[in-house]
mmCIF file of C-alpha atoms in Angstrom:
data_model
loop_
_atom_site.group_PDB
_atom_site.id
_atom_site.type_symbol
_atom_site.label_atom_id
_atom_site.label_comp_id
_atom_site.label_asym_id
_atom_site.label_seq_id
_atom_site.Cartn_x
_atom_site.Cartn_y
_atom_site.Cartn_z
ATOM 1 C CA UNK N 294 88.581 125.794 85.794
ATOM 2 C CA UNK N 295 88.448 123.619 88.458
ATOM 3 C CA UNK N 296 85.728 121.062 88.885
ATOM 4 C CA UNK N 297 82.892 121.614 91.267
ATOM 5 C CA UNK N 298 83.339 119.345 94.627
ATOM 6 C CA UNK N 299 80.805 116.191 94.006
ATOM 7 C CA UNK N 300 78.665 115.834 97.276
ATOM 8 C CA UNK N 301 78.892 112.927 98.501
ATOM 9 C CA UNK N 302 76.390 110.798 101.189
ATOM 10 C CA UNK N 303 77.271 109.614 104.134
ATOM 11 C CA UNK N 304 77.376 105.731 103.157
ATOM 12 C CA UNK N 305 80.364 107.079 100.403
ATOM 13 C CA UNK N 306 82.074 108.952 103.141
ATOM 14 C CA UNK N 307 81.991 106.095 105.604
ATOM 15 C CA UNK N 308 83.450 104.118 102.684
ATOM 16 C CA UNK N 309 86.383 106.056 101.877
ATOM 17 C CA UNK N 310 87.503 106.420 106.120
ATOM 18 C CA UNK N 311 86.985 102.416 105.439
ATOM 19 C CA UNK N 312 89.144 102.471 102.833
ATOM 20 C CA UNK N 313 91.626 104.352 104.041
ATOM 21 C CA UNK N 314 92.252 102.242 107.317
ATOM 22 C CA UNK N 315 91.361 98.648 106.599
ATOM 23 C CA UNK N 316 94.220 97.690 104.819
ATOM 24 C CA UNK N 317 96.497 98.976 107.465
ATOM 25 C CA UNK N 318 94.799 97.305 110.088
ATOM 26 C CA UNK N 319 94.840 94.264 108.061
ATOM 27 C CA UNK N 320 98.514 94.683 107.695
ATOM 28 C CA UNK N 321 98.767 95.174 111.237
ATOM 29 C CA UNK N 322 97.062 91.858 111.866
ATOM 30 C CA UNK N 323 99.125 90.066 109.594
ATOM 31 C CA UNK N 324 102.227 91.759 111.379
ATOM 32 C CA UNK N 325 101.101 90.914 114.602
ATOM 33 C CA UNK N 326 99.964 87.012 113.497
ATOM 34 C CA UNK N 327 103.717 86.996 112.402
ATOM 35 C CA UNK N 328 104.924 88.144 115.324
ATOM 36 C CA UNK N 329 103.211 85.826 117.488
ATOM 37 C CA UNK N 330 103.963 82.740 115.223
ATOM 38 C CA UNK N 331 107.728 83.356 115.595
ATOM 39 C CA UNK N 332 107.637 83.767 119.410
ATOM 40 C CA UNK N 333 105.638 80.671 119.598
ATOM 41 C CA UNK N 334 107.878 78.346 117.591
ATOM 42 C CA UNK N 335 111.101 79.560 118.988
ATOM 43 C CA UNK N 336 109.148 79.007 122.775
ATOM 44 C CA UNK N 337 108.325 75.360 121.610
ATOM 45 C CA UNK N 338 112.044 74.906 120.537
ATOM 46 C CA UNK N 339 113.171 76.418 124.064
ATOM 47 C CA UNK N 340 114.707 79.401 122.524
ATOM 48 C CA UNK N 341 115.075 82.153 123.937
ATOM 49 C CA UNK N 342 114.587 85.655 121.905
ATOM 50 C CA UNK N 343 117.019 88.342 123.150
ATOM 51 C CA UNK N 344 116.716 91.903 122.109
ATOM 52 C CA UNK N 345 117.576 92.884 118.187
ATOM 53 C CA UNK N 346 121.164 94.242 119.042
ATOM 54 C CA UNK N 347 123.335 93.624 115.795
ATOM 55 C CA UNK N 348 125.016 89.824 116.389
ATOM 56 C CA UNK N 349 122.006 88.661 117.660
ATOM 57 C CA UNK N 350 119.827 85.609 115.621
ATOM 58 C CA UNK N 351 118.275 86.167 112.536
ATOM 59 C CA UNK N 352 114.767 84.971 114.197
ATOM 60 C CA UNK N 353 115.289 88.272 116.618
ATOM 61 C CA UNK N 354 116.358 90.719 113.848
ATOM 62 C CA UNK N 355 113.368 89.604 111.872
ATOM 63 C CA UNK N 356 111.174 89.627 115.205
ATOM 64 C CA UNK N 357 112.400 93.326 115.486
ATOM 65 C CA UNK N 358 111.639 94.313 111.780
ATOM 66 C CA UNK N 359 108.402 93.272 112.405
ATOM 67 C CA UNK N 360 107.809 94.933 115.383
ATOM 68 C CA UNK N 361 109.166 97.875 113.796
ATOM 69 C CA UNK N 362 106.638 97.453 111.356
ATOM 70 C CA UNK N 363 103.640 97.144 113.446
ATOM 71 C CA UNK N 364 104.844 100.636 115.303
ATOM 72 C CA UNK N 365 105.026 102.089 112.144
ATOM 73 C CA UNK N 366 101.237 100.973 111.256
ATOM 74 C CA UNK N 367 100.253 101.660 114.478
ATOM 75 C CA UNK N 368 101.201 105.002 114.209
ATOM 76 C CA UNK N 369 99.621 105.794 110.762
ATOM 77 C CA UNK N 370 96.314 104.150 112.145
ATOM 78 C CA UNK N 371 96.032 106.570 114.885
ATOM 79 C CA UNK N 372 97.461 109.433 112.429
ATOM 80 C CA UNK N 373 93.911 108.291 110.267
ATOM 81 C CA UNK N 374 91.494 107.897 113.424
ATOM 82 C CA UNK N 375 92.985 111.878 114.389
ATOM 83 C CA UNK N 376 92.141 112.814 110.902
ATOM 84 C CA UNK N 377 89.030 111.428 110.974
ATOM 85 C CA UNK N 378 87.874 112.791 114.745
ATOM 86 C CA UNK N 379 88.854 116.147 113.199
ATOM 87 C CA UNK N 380 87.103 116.061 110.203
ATOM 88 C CA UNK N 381 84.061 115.371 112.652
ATOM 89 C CA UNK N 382 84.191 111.525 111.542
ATOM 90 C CA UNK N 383 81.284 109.190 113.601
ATOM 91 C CA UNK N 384 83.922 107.067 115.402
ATOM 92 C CA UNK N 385 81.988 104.053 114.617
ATOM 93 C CA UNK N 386 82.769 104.438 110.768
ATOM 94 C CA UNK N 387 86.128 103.268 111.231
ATOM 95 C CA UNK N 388 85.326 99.974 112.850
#
């Protein structure tokens, strides 16, 4: 039959909302790190980074893959924090 739900404290809850958001957030970090790097390099070589319309350099398509990326983790972090809030998560565990 099935197994008997384990109770679990509060310290092993907070850990699993911890778990379940820090690595996007570090992802999002590392996206947005990225982002900035590539903006700042192309600014100190006087470039000038037009939208990511097909044709366009391959420093813009890769600036709009990332930024792609980052909506896409932006999205599942607030998909966790609404998941959280309605599972009547302290907002303060996910910091």
């Amino acid at each position: 039959g099935p197994k008997p739900a384990e109770s679990t404290t509060p310290d092993q809850d907070r850990a699993a909302w911890l778990d379940k958001i820090r690595p996007l957030r570090e992802e999002l970090a590392r996206v947005e790190a990225e982002i900035n790097r590539i903006r700042s390099e192309a600014a100190a070589q006087g470039q000038t980074l037009y939208g990511t319309t097909t044709g366009g350099s391959m420093t813009s398509g890769m600036l709009g893959q990332l930024e792609g990326r980052r909506s896409e983790l932006q999205a599942q972090i607030a998909q966790v924090e609404d998941e959280a809030r309605r599972a009547g998560v302290p907002p303060a565990w996910l910091r």
